[in-house]
Structure formats: structure tokens, C-alpha cells
Coordinates of C-alpha atoms (C1' of nucleotides) in Angstrom, one line a residue:
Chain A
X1 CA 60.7 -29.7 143.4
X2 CA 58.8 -29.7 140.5
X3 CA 57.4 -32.8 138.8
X4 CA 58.4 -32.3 134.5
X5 CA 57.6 -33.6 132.0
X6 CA 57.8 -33.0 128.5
X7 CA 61.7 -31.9 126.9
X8 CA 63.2 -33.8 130.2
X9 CA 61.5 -37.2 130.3
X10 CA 60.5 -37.3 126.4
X11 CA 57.5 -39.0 127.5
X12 CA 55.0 -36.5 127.1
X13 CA 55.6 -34.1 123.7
X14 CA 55.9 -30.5 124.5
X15 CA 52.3 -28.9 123.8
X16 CA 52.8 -26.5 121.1
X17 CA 51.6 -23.0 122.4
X18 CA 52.4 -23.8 126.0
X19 CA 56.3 -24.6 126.1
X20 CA 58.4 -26.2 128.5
X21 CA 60.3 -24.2 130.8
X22 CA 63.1 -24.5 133.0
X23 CA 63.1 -24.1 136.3
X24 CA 65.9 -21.8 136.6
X25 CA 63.6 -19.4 133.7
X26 CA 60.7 -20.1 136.7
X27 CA 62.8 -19.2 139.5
X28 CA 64.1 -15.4 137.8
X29 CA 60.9 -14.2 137.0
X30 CA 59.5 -15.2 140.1
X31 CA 61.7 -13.7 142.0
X32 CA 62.1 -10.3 139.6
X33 CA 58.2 -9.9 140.1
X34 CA 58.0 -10.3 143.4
X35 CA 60.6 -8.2 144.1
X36 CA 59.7 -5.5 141.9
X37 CA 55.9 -5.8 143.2
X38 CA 57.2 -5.2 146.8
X39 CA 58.9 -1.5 145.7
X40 CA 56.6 -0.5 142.8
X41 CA 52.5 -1.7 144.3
X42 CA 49.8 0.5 144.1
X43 CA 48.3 1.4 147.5
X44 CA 44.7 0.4 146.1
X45 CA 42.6 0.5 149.1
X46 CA 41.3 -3.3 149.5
X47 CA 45.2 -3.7 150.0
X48 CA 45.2 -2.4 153.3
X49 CA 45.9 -4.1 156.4
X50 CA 43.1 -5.4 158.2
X51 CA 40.7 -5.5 154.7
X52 CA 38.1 -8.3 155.6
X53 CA 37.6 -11.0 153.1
X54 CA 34.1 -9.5 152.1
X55 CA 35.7 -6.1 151.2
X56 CA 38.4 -8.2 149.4
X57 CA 35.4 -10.4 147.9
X58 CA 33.7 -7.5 147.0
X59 CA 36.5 -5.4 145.1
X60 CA 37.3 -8.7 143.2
X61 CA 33.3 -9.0 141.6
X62 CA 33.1 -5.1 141.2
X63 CA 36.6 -5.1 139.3
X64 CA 35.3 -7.8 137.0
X65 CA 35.8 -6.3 133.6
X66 CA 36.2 -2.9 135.0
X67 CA 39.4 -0.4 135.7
X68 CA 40.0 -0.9 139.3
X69 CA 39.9 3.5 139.1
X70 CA 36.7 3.2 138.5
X71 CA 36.0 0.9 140.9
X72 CA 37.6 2.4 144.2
X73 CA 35.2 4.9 145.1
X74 CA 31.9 2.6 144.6
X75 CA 33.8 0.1 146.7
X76 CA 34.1 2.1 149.7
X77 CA 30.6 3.0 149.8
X78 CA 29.5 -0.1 149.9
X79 CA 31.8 -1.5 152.1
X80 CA 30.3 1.4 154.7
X81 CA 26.8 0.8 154.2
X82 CA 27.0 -3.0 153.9
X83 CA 29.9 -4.1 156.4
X84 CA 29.5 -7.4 156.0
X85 CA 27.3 -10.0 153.3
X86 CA 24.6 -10.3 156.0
X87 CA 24.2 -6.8 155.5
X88 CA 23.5 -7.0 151.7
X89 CA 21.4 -9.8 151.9
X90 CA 18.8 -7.7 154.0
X91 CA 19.2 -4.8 151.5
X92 CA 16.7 -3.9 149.0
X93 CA 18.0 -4.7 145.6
X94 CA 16.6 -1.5 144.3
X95 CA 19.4 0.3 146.5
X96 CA 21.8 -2.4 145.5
X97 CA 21.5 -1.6 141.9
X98 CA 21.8 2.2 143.0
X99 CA 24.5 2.4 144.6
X100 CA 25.9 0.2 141.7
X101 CA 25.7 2.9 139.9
X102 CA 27.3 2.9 136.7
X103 CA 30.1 0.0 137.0
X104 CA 28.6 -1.5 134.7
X105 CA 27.0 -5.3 133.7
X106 CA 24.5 -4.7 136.7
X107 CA 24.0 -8.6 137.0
X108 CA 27.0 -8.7 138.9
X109 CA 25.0 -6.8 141.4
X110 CA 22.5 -9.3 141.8
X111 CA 25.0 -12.1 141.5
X112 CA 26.8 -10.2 144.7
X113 CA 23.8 -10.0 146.3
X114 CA 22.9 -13.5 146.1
X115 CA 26.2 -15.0 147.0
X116 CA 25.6 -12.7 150.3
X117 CA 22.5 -14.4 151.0
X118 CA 24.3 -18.0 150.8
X119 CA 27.2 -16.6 152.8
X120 CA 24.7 -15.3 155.4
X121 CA 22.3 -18.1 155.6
X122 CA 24.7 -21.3 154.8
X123 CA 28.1 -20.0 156.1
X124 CA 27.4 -18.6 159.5
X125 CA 27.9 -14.8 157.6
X126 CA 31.9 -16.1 157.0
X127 CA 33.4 -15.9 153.1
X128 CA 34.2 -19.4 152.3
X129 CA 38.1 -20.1 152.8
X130 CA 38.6 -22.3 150.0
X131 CA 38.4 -21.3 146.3
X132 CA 36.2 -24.8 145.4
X133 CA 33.7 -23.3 148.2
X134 CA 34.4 -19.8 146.8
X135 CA 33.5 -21.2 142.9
X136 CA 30.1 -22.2 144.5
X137 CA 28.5 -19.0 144.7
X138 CA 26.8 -17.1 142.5
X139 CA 28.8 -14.8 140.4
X140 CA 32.4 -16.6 141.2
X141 CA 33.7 -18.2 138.4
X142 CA 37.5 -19.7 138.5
X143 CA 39.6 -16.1 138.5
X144 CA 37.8 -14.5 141.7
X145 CA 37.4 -17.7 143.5
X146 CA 41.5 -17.9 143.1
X147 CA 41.7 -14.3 143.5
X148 CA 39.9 -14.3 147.0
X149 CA 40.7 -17.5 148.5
X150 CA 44.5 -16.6 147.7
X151 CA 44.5 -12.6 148.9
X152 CA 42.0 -12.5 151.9
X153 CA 42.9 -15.9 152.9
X154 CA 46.6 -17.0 151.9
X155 CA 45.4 -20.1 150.1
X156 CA 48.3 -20.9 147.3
X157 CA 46.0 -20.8 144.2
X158 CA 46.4 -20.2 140.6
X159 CA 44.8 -16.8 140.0
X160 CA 44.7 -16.3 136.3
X161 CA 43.0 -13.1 135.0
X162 CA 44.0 -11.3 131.9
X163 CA 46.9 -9.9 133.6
X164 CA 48.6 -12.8 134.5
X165 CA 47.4 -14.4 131.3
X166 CA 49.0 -11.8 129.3
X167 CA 52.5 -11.9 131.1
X168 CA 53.1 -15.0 130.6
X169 CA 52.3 -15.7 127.3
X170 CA 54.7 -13.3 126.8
X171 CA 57.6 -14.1 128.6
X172 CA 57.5 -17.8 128.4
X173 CA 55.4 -18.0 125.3
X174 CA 56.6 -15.3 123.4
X175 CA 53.3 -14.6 122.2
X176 CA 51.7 -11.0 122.0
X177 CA 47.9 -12.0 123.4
X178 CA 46.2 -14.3 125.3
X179 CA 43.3 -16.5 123.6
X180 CA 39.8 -15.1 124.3
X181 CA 39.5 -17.6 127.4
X182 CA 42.1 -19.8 129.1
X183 CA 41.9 -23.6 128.1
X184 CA 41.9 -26.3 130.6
X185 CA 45.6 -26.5 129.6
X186 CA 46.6 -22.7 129.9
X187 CA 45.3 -23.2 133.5
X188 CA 47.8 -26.3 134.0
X189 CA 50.1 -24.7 132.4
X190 CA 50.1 -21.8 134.2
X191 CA 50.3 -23.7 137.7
X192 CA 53.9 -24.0 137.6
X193 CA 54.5 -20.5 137.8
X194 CA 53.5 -20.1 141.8
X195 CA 55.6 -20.5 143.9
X196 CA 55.8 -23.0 146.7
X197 CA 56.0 -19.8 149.2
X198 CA 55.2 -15.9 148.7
X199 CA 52.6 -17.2 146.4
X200 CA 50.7 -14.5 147.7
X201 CA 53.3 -11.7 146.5
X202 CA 53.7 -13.4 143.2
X203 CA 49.7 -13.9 142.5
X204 CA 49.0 -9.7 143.2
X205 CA 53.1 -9.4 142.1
X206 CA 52.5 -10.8 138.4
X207 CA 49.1 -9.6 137.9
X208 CA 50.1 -5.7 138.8
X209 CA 52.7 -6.0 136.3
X210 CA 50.5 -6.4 133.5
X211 CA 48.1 -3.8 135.4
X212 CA 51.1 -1.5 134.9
X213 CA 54.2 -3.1 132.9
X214 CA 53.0 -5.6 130.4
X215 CA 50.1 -3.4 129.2
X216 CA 47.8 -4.8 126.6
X217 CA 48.2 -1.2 124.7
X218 CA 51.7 0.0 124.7
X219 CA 54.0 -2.1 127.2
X220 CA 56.6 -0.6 128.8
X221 CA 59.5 -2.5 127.8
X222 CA 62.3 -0.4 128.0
X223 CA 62.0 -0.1 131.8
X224 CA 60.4 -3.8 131.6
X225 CA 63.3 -5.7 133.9
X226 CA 62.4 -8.8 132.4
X227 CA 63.2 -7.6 128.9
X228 CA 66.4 -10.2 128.6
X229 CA 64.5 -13.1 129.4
X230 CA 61.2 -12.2 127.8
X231 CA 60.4 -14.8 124.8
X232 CA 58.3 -12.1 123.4
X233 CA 60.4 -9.6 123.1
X234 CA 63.7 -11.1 122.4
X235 CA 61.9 -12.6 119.5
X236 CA 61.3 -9.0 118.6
X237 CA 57.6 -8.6 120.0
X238 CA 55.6 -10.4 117.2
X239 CA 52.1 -8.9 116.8
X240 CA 49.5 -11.4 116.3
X241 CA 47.4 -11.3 113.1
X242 CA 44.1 -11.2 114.2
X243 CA 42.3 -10.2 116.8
X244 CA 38.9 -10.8 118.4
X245 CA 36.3 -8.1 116.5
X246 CA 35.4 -5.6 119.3
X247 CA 31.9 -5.6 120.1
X248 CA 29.7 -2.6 119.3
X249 CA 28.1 -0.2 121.5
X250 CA 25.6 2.6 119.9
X251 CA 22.6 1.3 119.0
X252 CA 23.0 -2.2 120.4
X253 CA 20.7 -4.0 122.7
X254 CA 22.8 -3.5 125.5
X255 CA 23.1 0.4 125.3
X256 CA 19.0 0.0 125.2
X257 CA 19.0 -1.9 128.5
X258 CA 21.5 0.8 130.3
X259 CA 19.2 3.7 128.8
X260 CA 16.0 1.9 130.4
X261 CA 18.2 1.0 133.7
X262 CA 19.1 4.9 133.8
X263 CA 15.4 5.8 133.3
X264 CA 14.6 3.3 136.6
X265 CA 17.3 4.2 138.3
X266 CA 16.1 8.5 137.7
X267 CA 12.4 7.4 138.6
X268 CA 13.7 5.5 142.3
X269 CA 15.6 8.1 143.0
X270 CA 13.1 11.2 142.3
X271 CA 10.7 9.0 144.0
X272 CA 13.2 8.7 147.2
X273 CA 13.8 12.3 146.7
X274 CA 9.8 13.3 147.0
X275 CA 10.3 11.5 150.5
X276 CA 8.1 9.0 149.6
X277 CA 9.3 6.4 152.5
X278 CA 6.4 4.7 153.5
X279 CA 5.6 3.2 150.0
X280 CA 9.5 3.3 149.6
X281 CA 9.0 4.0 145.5
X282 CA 7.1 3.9 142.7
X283 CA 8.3 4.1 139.9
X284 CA 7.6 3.8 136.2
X285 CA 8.3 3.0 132.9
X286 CA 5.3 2.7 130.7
X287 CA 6.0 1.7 126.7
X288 CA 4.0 4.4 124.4
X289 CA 3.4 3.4 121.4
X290 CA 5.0 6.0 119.2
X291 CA 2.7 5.5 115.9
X292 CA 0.4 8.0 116.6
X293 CA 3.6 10.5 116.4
X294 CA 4.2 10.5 113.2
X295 CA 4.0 14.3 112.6
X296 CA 6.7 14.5 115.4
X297 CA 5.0 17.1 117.7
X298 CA 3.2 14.7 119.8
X299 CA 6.7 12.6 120.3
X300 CA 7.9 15.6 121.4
X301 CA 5.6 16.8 124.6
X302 CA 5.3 13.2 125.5
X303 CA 9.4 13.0 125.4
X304 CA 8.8 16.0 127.9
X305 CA 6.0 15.0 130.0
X306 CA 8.4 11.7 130.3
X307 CA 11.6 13.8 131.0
X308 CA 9.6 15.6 134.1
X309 CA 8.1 12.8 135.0
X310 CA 4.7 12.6 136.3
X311 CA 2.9 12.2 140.1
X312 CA 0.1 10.3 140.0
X313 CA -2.4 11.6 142.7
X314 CA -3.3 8.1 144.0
X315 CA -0.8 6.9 144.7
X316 CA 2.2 9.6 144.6
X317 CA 4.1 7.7 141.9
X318 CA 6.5 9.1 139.9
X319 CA 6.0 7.6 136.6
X320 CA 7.9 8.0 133.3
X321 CA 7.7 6.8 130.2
X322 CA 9.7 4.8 127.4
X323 CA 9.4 6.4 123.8
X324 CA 9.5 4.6 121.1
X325 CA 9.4 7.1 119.1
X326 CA 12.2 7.5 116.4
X327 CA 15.1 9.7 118.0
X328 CA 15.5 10.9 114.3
X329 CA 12.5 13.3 114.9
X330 CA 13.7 15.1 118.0
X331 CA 16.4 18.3 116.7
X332 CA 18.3 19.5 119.3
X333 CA 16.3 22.1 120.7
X334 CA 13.5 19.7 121.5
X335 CA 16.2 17.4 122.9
X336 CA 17.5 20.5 125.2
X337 CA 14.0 20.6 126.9
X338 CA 14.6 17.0 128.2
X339 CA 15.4 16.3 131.3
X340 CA 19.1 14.4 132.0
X341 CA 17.7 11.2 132.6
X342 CA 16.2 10.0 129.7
X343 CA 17.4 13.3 126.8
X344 CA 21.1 11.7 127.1
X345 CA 21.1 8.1 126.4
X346 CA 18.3 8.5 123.9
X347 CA 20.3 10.9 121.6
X348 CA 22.7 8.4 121.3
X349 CA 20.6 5.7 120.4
X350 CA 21.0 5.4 116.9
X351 CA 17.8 3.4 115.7
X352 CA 15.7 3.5 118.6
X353 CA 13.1 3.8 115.9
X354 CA 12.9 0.2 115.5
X355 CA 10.5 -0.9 117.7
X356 CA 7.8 -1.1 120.8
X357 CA 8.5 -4.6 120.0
X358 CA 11.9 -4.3 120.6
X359 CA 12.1 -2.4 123.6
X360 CA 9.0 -4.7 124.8
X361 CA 11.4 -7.6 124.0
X362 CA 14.3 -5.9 126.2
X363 CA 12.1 -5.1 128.7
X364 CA 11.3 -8.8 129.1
X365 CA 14.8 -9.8 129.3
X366 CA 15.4 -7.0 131.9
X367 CA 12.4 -8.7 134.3
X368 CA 13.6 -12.3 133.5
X369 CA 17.2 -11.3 134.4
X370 CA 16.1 -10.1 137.7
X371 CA 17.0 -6.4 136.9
X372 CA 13.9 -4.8 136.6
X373 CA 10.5 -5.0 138.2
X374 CA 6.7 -5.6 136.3
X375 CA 3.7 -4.4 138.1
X376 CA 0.6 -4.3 135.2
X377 CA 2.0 -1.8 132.7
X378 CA 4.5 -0.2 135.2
X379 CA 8.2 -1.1 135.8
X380 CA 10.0 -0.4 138.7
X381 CA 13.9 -1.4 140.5
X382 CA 12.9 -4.6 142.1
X383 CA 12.3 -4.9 145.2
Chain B
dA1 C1' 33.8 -22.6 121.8
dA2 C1' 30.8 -18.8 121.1
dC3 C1' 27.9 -15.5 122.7
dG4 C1' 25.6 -11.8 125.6
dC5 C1' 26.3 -8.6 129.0
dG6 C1' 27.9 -1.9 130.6
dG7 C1' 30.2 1.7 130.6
dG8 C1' 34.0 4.7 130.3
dG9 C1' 38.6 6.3 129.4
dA10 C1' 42.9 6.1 126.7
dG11 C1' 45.2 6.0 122.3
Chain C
dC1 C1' 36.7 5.9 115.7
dT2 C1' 39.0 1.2 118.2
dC3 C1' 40.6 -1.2 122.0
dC4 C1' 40.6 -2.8 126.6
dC5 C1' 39.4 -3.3 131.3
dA6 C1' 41.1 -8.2 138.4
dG7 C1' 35.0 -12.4 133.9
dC8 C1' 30.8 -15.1 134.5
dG9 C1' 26.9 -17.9 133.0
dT10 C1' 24.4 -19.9 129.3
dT11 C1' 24.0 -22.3 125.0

DNA sequence: AACGCGGGGAG
DNA sequence: CTCCCAGCGTT
């Protein structure tokens, strides 16, 4: 039974934004998406019987912010090479990052990697069971930790993503979005909603159905079966007024980074690819200055030179370098003779000609956050 | 609470 | 083009 507040008691005022709701509302949705989750769920491939809670740890930190499409086929990979988190704690971050490959916000990576390492060293190589032991590690915040200790270990947790968020502030809200982040009180609120048993069901159940029913974009509500309860739409599916200003992508610091991460990631794997084992890699980025290129020519063969990179005899380095220089002076034909590495993501880069200072400054950031390694003038993967 | 962080695919 | 995606950590 329920404890309530609120309407019943008239002790506590109903929080505006988070309404009251019966428990005969509670028990019809839960039941509608638990059912409908157990004829309609996606056969995604952590699903499968017999996934270990690693795998299921690791497709819930690789989904963060990503389409699960995109994530299927990078999970499996690493699943294969690294069976279990003492296996990614040995690896070499460099190949971490790697075999990232292009899920984007790499710092997950390293998070992943580290919250191997304390599974490995403090945990006997075991995920934690709980989601407060889960929340510890690095890289876990309050969804995942609820997300693993409820789907690889049966603990009945409040998983809240955007997913869940979204249906039900919705149904028993009636409103179109969720904020940007859940209050303290959303999470409360949102306790209600799991049930004593099949909390499993209903945590993957309710969270699927947004995946595929109560879309963000265009929700299907004519084949939605909890149209006649729905506060939303029965209220005739207000749109809010505003919504949170999208962030920008060309020309932004964070499209630098990813061009510079693509340039490391080129230089380890040409390096790998010369079967340079011993050493393992070198590679490089070196910042030109691009001011004695104002004429253009000069930018151009040393956009080349950096496209092919170049072996150093010493020590059989692959090194290539970071223009500066103003994208604006490169036409397309110059741009052709680039290699794919660095000729793609620098097109796109809108005012690259900013700065050595600014590229310096990102460069910096990249060695701070973990993601890229400084030798003298030479940057590498880390170690 | 607000911000920074990647990258891609759908509308 | 804009929006959105199984968020987290820092300020």
C-alpha cells in the first residue's frame, strides 16, 4: 500500500507541476506498459539472457546521450576484447579511446576505464549490486546507477532517464517536456510509479515506450494505448512555449577537440599500422604557427606534409601536425590533396582562423582532461 | 541551476 | 537548418 499524501490527507498541498495521482491511475499504466513492453521489446543485444552485469554496465555509460543504434556494434566489441572490468583496467587507454571510436563525449571512456580499475582493485573484479555502491564510481551518476543495479541485478530502483522522464510528465502531468534535469522532487515524485513487483519490466517497460511510443519528436499517439488516460493528450497535447536553445556545433570548441582527437586517433593508428609494436606509438601533433602563411602557399604543403604525415628516422614516429592556419585559404582542390584525417573536420571548421592560442588553449584542456598526451612539443593518445 | 562536453541521424 | 539522443561532473 502506498503511503499519500497530499489531496487525501490535506496535510501536505499538492506540488504544483507534480500532481497527485490515484492509485487506480498508477495501477493502469503500470500494468498497460508492462504488458505492452512484454509483446512489443526490442531484442537489443545487452537484453539477452545470460548478459553479465559489466556488459549491462557497459551499454548503460556507452548509451549515455547516444542512440542505442549507434551504440550496439561498439558494445560488442568491447565486450569481446574486454570480458570483464579487470580487463579494461589493464588496457592501454590509447586503445580504449580507439575502439571508442566515434560515440562520442570520449570522457566517458576514461570515466569507464576508471570505474574498471576500482571494480577490479576494490571489488574483487564484481560490479557493485547496489545503485549507492554503483553511484560511487566514476562516470555513474543517479540514472545508470538505477539503470544497472535494477537490470543486471533486480534491485527495485527508480531509473529515471529522459525516457521515463518524458512519459510521465505526460500522462500524469499532462505536460509536453521534461525540465532540463530532474529536481529532487521529480525523483520523489517519480518513485511512486514502480511497482512493488515486476519493477524490472516496468523500469525497461516505461522507458522503451518513450524509446519508441512517447517520442520527443512526433509521438505516436494514435496507436499510443494509453491515449484515454493520458493527461497530456486528453488536454489536447499542449506544446510548451519555450524550449532550452540547442547548442551549436560548427565552429565550436568542442568540434575543435573531436577534429584534434581524430588527428590522434589517425596518427595511433598509422603508427600501429607501420607495425611499430615495440615502441607501441608515436605519435604527433605539433602546433605551427600559421603566420608565416599569409600568402596561402606555404599553409597549403604544410596542410599536406601534415595530411601524410611524417616518419621521423629516429625514432620511426609518425608525426603530424595542427594548422592553424585559416581554413578560408585552402579552395577545394588543395583540400582534395588532404588526406581523410585531418582534410574532413578542418573544412568544416568555420573560424579555425582564430588562433594558435586557441587551439594551444584546447590542447591544454585536452591534457588536463586526461584525453590527450604531452611529450615536449608532441602529443600523443595517452598511454 | 547553469554550463561544458561529441557526434550523428531524423525531420 | 534544428532537435534530440538510456547523462555526468564541475562551478
Amino acid at each position: 500500500m502506498t503511503h499519500r499524501t497530499s489531496a487525501e490527507t490535506g496535510i501536505t498541498p499538492t506540488a504544483p507541476g507534480f500532481p497527485d495521482v490515484s492509485e487506480s491511475a498508477i495501477e493502469r499504466v503500470q500494468t498497460t506498459i508492462i504488458d505492452w513492453f512484454a509483446a512489443t521489446a526490442r531484442p537489443l543485444p545487452w537484453r539477452a539472457e545470460g548478459t553479465s552485469a559489466w556488459a549491462v554496465l557497459v551499454s548503460e555509460i556507452m548509451s549515455q546521450q547516444t542512440p542505442v543504434s549507434r551504440v550496439a556494434p561498439r558494445w560488442s566489441e568491447w565486450l569481446e576484447r574486454w570480458p570483464t572490468p579487470a580487463d579494461l583496467a589493464a588496457a592501454p587507454t590509447a586503445e580504449v579511446l580507439q575502439r571508442w571510436d566515434r560515440l562520442g563525449y570520449p570522457r566517458r571512456a576514461l570515466r569507464l576505464q576508471e570505474a574498471a580499475r576500482v571494480i577490479a582493485d576494490d571489488h574483487d573484479n564484481q560490479v557493485p549490486d547496489t545503485a549507492a555502491a554503483l553511484e560511487a564510481l566514476p562516470g555513474i551518476g543517479a540514472y545508470t546507477a538505477a539503470a544497472v543495479a535494477s537490470f543486471a541485478h533486480g534491485e527495485r530502483t527508480t531509473v529515471l532517464d529522459t525516457n521515463v522522464r518524458r512519459v510521465l510528465i505526460r500522462v500524469f502531468a499532462g505536460r509536453d517536456r521534461p525540465t532540463v534535469s530532474p529536481s529532487r522532487r521529480e525523483t520523489v515524485w517519480a518513485e511512486q510509479f514502480v511497482p512493488a513487483t515486476d519493477h524490472v519490466a516496468w523500469n525497461a517497460g516505461v522507458m522503451e515506450f518513450g524509446a519508441l511510443v512517447c517520442t520527443a519528436r512526433s509521438p505516436k499517439c494514435e496507436e499510443c494505448p494509453l491515449a484515454d488516460i493520458c493527461a497530456w493528450n486528453l488536454a489536447g497535447r499542449p506544446v510548451s512555449a519555450s524550449k532550452p536553445k540547442t547548442q551549436k556545433w560548427a565552429g565550436t570548441d568542442r568540434q575543435l577537440r573531436g577534429a584534434i582527437m581524430d588527428v590522434l586517433k589517425a596518427a595511433h593508428a598509422e603508427a600501429a599500422e607501420a607495425g611499430d609494436r615495440s615502441t607501441s606509438v608515436v605519435e604527433g601533433v605539433s602546433v605551427a604557427e600559421s603566420s608565416s602563411a599569409a600568402d596561402g602557399s606555404s599553409v597549403v604543403e604544410g596542410a599536406a606534409s601534415a595530411a601524410a604525415g611524417r616518419r621521423s628516422a629516429a625514432t620511426d614516429a609518425v608525426a603530424v601536425d595542427l594548422f592553424t592556419a585559416p581554413t578560408a585559404d585552402l579552395d577545394d582542390e588543395c583540400l582534395a590533396a588532404l588526406g581523410p584525417a585531418t582534410s574532413v573536420k578542418l573544412t568544416t571548421m568555420r573560424d579555425l582562423s582564430a588562433d594558435a592560442d586557441r587551439i594551444s588553449r584546447l590542447i591544454a584542456d585536452l591534457v588536463t582532461d586526461g584525453l590527450a598526451h604531452r611529450s615536449g612539443d608532441r602529443l600523443s593518445l595517452p598511454r
